[in-house]
Short mmCIF file of N, CA and C in Angstrom, two decimals:
data_model
loop_
_atom_site.label_atom_id
_atom_site.label_comp_id
_atom_site.label_asym_id
_atom_site.label_seq_id
_atom_site.Cartn_x
_atom_site.Cartn_y
_atom_site.Cartn_z
N MET O 1 -24.99 94.98 -49.19
CA MET O 1 -24.33 96.14 -49.74
C MET O 1 -25.04 96.66 -51.04
N ASP O 2 -25.22 95.71 -52.12
CA ASP O 2 -25.56 95.64 -53.16
C ASP O 2 -26.50 96.56 -53.62
N LYS O 3 -27.63 95.82 -52.75
CA LYS O 3 -29.06 96.15 -52.84
C LYS O 3 -29.24 97.66 -52.41
N TYR O 4 -28.36 98.10 -51.28
CA TYR O 4 -28.57 99.27 -51.07
C TYR O 4 -28.16 100.66 -51.95
N PHE O 5 -26.92 99.88 -52.72
CA PHE O 5 -26.35 101.22 -53.65
C PHE O 5 -27.33 102.08 -54.13
N PRO O 6 -28.60 101.50 -54.80
CA PRO O 6 -29.50 102.57 -55.58
C PRO O 6 -30.00 103.72 -54.74
N PHE O 7 -30.20 103.17 -53.71
CA PHE O 7 -30.85 104.26 -52.28
C PHE O 7 -29.91 105.55 -52.29
N ILE O 8 -28.31 104.76 -51.99
CA ILE O 8 -27.33 105.59 -51.83
C ILE O 8 -27.25 106.82 -52.82
N VAL O 9 -27.61 106.59 -54.21
CA VAL O 9 -26.96 107.08 -55.36
C VAL O 9 -28.24 108.13 -55.27
N VAL O 10 -29.40 107.82 -55.07
CA VAL O 10 -30.88 108.69 -55.14
C VAL O 10 -30.37 109.87 -53.92
N ALA O 11 -29.90 109.63 -52.98
CA ALA O 11 -29.39 110.36 -51.78
C ALA O 11 -28.56 111.06 -52.46
N LEU O 12 -27.44 110.58 -52.69
CA LEU O 12 -26.50 111.86 -53.42
C LEU O 12 -26.81 112.82 -54.33
N LEU O 13 -27.82 112.37 -55.31
CA LEU O 13 -28.48 113.26 -56.17
C LEU O 13 -29.36 114.34 -55.29
N VAL O 14 -30.07 114.13 -54.56
CA VAL O 14 -30.63 114.74 -53.59
C VAL O 14 -29.84 115.64 -52.99
N VAL O 15 -29.02 115.28 -52.66
CA VAL O 15 -27.96 116.47 -51.89
C VAL O 15 -27.63 117.14 -52.82
N MET O 16 -27.34 116.90 -54.28
CA MET O 16 -26.74 117.47 -55.14
C MET O 16 -27.76 118.68 -56.06
N LEU O 17 -28.57 118.01 -55.84
CA LEU O 17 -29.49 118.83 -56.52
C LEU O 17 -30.56 120.07 -56.37
N PHE O 18 -30.59 119.38 -54.47
CA PHE O 18 -31.46 120.48 -53.74
C PHE O 18 -30.52 121.49 -52.45
N VAL O 19 -29.99 120.51 -52.08
CA VAL O 19 -28.89 121.01 -50.59
C VAL O 19 -27.96 122.06 -51.19
N LEU O 20 -27.17 121.50 -51.89
CA LEU O 20 -25.96 122.50 -52.43
C LEU O 20 -26.31 123.63 -53.45
N PRO O 21 -27.51 123.76 -54.15
CA PRO O 21 -27.52 124.90 -54.44
C PRO O 21 -28.45 126.23 -53.51
N ALA O 22 -29.19 125.38 -52.84
CA ALA O 22 -29.64 126.14 -51.78
C ALA O 22 -28.85 126.82 -51.32
N ARG O 23 -27.73 126.40 -50.35
CA ARG O 23 -26.61 126.85 -49.90
C ARG O 23 -26.04 128.19 -50.74
N GLN O 24 -25.73 127.78 -52.05
CA GLN O 24 -25.53 128.83 -52.70
C GLN O 24 -26.05 130.25 -53.00
N ARG O 25 -27.54 129.90 -52.90
CA ARG O 25 -28.36 131.33 -53.01
C ARG O 25 -28.55 131.74 -51.76
N LYS O 26 -28.35 131.23 -50.70
CA LYS O 26 -28.48 131.55 -49.19
C LYS O 26 -26.95 132.90 -49.22
N ARG O 27 -25.95 131.97 -49.80
CA ARG O 27 -24.78 132.64 -49.90
C ARG O 27 -24.95 133.84 -50.72
N MET O 28 -25.57 134.03 -51.53
CA MET O 28 -25.85 135.33 -52.89
C MET O 28 -26.52 136.02 -51.89
N ALA O 29 -27.56 135.46 -51.69
CA ALA O 29 -28.33 136.98 -50.87
C ALA O 29 -27.72 137.35 -49.73
N ALA O 30 -27.01 136.51 -48.85
CA ALA O 30 -26.05 137.14 -48.01
C ALA O 30 -24.91 138.55 -48.41
N GLN O 31 -24.27 137.94 -49.53
CA GLN O 31 -23.66 139.05 -50.21
C GLN O 31 -24.44 140.21 -51.05
N ALA O 32 -25.77 139.98 -51.31
CA ALA O 32 -26.61 141.13 -51.98
C ALA O 32 -26.83 142.72 -50.92
N GLN O 33 -27.27 141.21 -49.63
CA GLN O 33 -27.70 141.90 -48.65
C GLN O 33 -26.83 142.90 -47.78
N THR O 34 -25.09 142.28 -47.97
CA THR O 34 -24.28 143.24 -47.43
C THR O 34 -24.05 144.44 -48.40
N LEU O 35 -24.17 144.31 -49.53
CA LEU O 35 -23.62 145.29 -50.75
C LEU O 35 -24.98 146.40 -50.54
N GLN O 36 -26.24 145.77 -50.06
CA GLN O 36 -27.01 147.02 -49.93
C GLN O 36 -27.09 147.75 -48.82
N ASP O 37 -26.64 147.32 -47.69
CA ASP O 37 -26.33 147.46 -46.21
C ASP O 37 -25.10 148.76 -46.40
N SER O 38 -24.05 148.41 -47.39
CA SER O 38 -23.15 149.32 -47.72
C SER O 38 -23.11 150.63 -48.24
N LEU O 39 -24.10 150.72 -48.96
CA LEU O 39 -24.63 151.80 -50.08
C LEU O 39 -24.55 153.44 -48.83
N THR O 40 -23.96 154.36 -49.61
CA THR O 40 -23.61 155.63 -49.01
C THR O 40 -24.05 156.55 -50.38
N VAL O 41 -24.02 157.99 -49.96
CA VAL O 41 -24.72 158.76 -50.80
C VAL O 41 -23.25 158.97 -51.52
N GLY O 42 -23.38 159.36 -52.83
CA GLY O 42 -22.28 159.34 -53.67
C GLY O 42 -21.26 157.98 -54.18
N THR O 43 -22.04 156.82 -53.75
CA THR O 43 -21.32 155.38 -54.27
C THR O 43 -21.73 155.73 -55.64
N PRO O 44 -20.93 155.25 -56.97
CA PRO O 44 -21.52 154.96 -58.05
C PRO O 44 -21.33 153.52 -57.90
N VAL O 45 -22.54 153.16 -58.69
CA VAL O 45 -22.99 151.52 -58.64
C VAL O 45 -24.00 151.25 -60.12
N MET O 46 -23.75 150.02 -60.49
CA MET O 46 -24.26 149.39 -61.55
C MET O 46 -25.97 149.01 -61.36
N THR O 47 -27.09 149.09 -61.88
CA THR O 47 -28.05 148.63 -61.63
C THR O 47 -27.83 147.01 -62.24
N THR O 48 -29.12 146.02 -62.21
CA THR O 48 -29.76 144.74 -62.82
C THR O 48 -29.71 145.18 -64.24
N SER O 49 -30.09 145.94 -64.61
CA SER O 49 -30.52 146.59 -66.05
C SER O 49 -29.26 146.75 -66.75
N GLY O 50 -28.15 147.33 -65.77
CA GLY O 50 -26.58 147.74 -66.84
C GLY O 50 -26.47 149.49 -66.62
N LEU O 51 -27.45 149.81 -66.16
CA LEU O 51 -27.70 151.17 -65.89
C LEU O 51 -26.58 151.79 -64.98
N HIS O 52 -25.85 152.82 -64.84
CA HIS O 52 -24.73 153.52 -64.17
C HIS O 52 -25.29 154.33 -63.61
N GLY O 53 -24.88 154.71 -62.03
CA GLY O 53 -25.41 156.17 -61.59
C GLY O 53 -24.37 156.49 -60.52
N THR O 54 -25.03 157.19 -59.61
CA THR O 54 -24.32 157.44 -58.39
C THR O 54 -25.42 157.74 -57.02
N VAL O 55 -25.60 157.21 -56.08
CA VAL O 55 -26.14 156.96 -55.27
C VAL O 55 -26.61 158.45 -54.66
N ALA O 56 -27.81 158.95 -55.08
CA ALA O 56 -28.10 160.36 -54.38
C ALA O 56 -28.63 160.38 -53.11
N GLY O 57 -29.43 159.39 -52.76
CA GLY O 57 -30.23 158.94 -51.45
C GLY O 57 -30.79 158.07 -51.31
N LEU O 58 -31.15 157.62 -49.94
CA LEU O 58 -31.15 156.37 -49.57
C LEU O 58 -32.43 156.21 -49.00
N HIS O 59 -33.38 155.57 -48.75
CA HIS O 59 -34.51 155.31 -48.27
C HIS O 59 -34.37 153.71 -47.86
N GLU O 60 -35.97 153.70 -46.89
CA GLU O 60 -35.86 152.54 -46.47
C GLU O 60 -35.85 151.41 -47.36
N GLY O 61 -36.37 151.14 -48.68
CA GLY O 61 -36.55 149.97 -49.63
C GLY O 61 -36.18 150.45 -50.78
N THR O 62 -35.77 151.77 -50.86
CA THR O 62 -35.47 152.45 -52.54
C THR O 62 -33.85 152.86 -52.33
N VAL O 63 -33.55 153.53 -53.24
CA VAL O 63 -32.63 153.82 -53.42
C VAL O 63 -32.72 155.21 -54.60
N ASP O 64 -32.45 156.20 -54.67
CA ASP O 64 -32.24 157.30 -55.31
C ASP O 64 -30.89 157.34 -56.25
N LEU O 65 -30.84 156.93 -57.30
CA LEU O 65 -29.41 156.83 -58.32
C LEU O 65 -29.69 158.17 -59.46
N GLU O 66 -28.61 159.20 -59.48
CA GLU O 66 -28.34 160.34 -60.41
C GLU O 66 -27.75 159.68 -61.14
N ILE O 67 -28.33 159.41 -62.70
CA ILE O 67 -28.05 158.66 -63.97
C ILE O 67 -27.51 159.87 -64.96
N ALA O 68 -28.00 160.89 -64.70
CA ALA O 68 -27.15 162.19 -64.94
C ALA O 68 -27.16 163.51 -64.63
N PRO O 69 -26.45 164.17 -64.73
CA PRO O 69 -26.48 165.40 -64.17
C PRO O 69 -27.54 166.30 -63.95
N GLY O 70 -28.32 165.92 -62.88
CA GLY O 70 -29.60 166.76 -62.57
C GLY O 70 -30.74 165.80 -62.79
N VAL O 71 -30.51 164.69 -63.07
CA VAL O 71 -31.40 163.38 -63.30
C VAL O 71 -31.19 162.21 -62.27
N VAL O 72 -32.58 162.31 -61.77
CA VAL O 72 -32.60 161.32 -60.46
C VAL O 72 -33.48 159.93 -60.90
N ALA O 73 -33.41 159.17 -60.22
CA ALA O 73 -34.32 158.20 -60.69
C ALA O 73 -34.27 157.16 -59.54
N THR O 74 -35.34 156.79 -59.07
CA THR O 74 -35.52 155.80 -57.55
C THR O 74 -35.78 154.33 -58.51
N PHE O 75 -35.50 153.26 -57.50
CA PHE O 75 -35.06 151.94 -57.83
C PHE O 75 -35.09 151.33 -56.31
N ILE O 76 -35.57 150.31 -56.66
CA ILE O 76 -35.97 149.06 -55.21
C ILE O 76 -34.63 149.04 -54.95
N ARG O 77 -33.97 148.72 -53.84
CA ARG O 77 -32.71 148.45 -53.16
C ARG O 77 -32.16 147.23 -54.06
N GLN O 78 -32.71 146.48 -54.31
CA GLN O 78 -32.67 144.87 -54.58
C GLN O 78 -31.77 145.04 -56.53
N ALA O 79 -32.08 146.15 -56.86
CA ALA O 79 -31.67 146.15 -58.31
C ALA O 79 -30.57 147.09 -58.52
N ILE O 80 -29.19 147.01 -56.81
CA ILE O 80 -28.53 147.35 -57.38
C ILE O 80 -27.51 146.00 -57.34
N LEU O 81 -26.84 146.23 -58.36
CA LEU O 81 -25.90 144.58 -58.72
C LEU O 81 -24.50 144.99 -58.10
N GLU O 82 -23.85 146.06 -58.46
CA GLU O 82 -22.46 146.28 -57.87
C GLU O 82 -21.83 147.30 -57.35
N VAL O 83 -21.26 147.72 -57.07
CA VAL O 83 -20.48 148.84 -56.51
C VAL O 83 -19.53 149.43 -57.93
N ARG O 84 -19.50 150.16 -58.45
CA ARG O 84 -18.49 150.45 -59.29
C ARG O 84 -17.47 151.51 -59.05
N LYS O 85 -15.94 151.09 -59.49
CA LYS O 85 -14.86 152.16 -59.42
C LYS O 85 -15.53 153.37 -59.80
N PRO O 86 -14.74 154.59 -59.15
CA PRO O 86 -15.12 155.82 -59.64
C PRO O 86 -14.30 156.25 -60.81
N ALA O 87 -14.75 156.82 -62.05
CA ALA O 87 -14.39 156.74 -63.35
C ALA O 87 -13.02 157.84 -63.01
N GLY O 88 -12.57 158.39 -62.92
CA GLY O 88 -11.21 158.94 -61.98
C GLY O 88 -9.98 158.04 -62.10
N ASN O 89 -10.67 157.11 -62.30
CA ASN O 89 -9.37 156.03 -61.95
C ASN O 89 -9.02 155.29 -63.32
N ALA O 90 -9.66 155.95 -64.10
CA ALA O 90 -9.45 155.14 -65.63
C ALA O 90 -7.88 155.68 -65.99
N PRO O 91 -7.53 154.67 -66.94
CA PRO O 91 -6.22 154.82 -67.60
C PRO O 91 -6.34 155.77 -68.64
N ASP O 92 -5.02 156.76 -68.65
CA ASP O 92 -5.34 157.83 -69.40
C ASP O 92 -5.04 157.82 -70.75
N ASP O 93 -6.27 157.78 -71.52
CA ASP O 93 -6.56 157.68 -73.32
C ASP O 93 -6.13 158.75 -74.10
N THR O 94 -5.28 159.59 -73.82
CA THR O 94 -4.95 160.66 -74.70
C THR O 94 -4.57 159.76 -75.90
N PRO O 95 -4.22 160.71 -76.96
CA PRO O 95 -4.05 160.00 -78.45
C PRO O 95 -2.26 159.75 -78.48
N GLY O 96 -1.52 160.39 -77.79
CA GLY O 96 0.05 160.16 -77.71
C GLY O 96 0.15 159.04 -76.40
N ALA O 97 -0.12 158.86 -75.73
CA ALA O 97 -0.25 157.82 -74.66
C ALA O 97 0.22 156.22 -75.23
N ALA O 98 -0.56 155.89 -75.58
CA ALA O 98 0.10 154.51 -76.24
C ALA O 98 0.01 153.97 -77.69
N GLY O 99 1.10 153.89 -78.29
CA GLY O 99 0.31 153.39 -79.90
C GLY O 99 -0.12 154.37 -80.57
N GLY O 100 -0.26 155.92 -80.18
CA GLY O 100 -0.43 156.57 -81.42
C GLY O 100 0.71 157.65 -81.44
N GLN O 101 0.27 158.81 -82.81
CA GLN O 101 1.38 159.54 -83.15
C GLN O 101 2.18 160.40 -82.11
N SER O 102 3.31 160.45 -81.96
CA SER O 102 3.99 161.54 -80.68
C SER O 102 3.66 163.10 -81.52
N ALA O 103 3.93 164.38 -80.31
CA ALA O 103 4.06 165.41 -80.96
C ALA O 103 4.80 165.91 -82.13
N ASP O 104 6.07 165.07 -82.45
CA ASP O 104 6.69 165.23 -83.64
C ASP O 104 6.38 164.59 -85.09
N GLY O 105 5.03 163.63 -84.70
CA GLY O 105 4.67 162.81 -86.19
C GLY O 105 5.06 161.80 -86.03
N THR O 106 6.12 161.08 -85.30
CA THR O 106 6.50 159.77 -85.00
C THR O 106 5.54 158.78 -84.54
N LEU O 107 5.81 157.42 -84.98
CA LEU O 107 4.64 156.48 -84.26
C LEU O 107 5.53 155.76 -83.27
#
């Protein structure tokens, strides 16, 4: 049994270095494909370069993003990293909401 131990260790290393990462890449590719298939016009997204925009149009291999009012840019679908939540769901950031001064000037 002792003479086979180095071969067992090498086999385990091969599994850890090649098989497990391949499974992870396959899982990530499936998640990316699911994300790309779920895109609809009006969905807020972020690209792999960090650009935020709203889906303005969908084509076979590309997506049109409105990155500013009236400004539309075309990206490949693989450039979409994640779907973002709409900006309307942000917490209230008014000065008197938390930690600021109230209307009567007190903290």
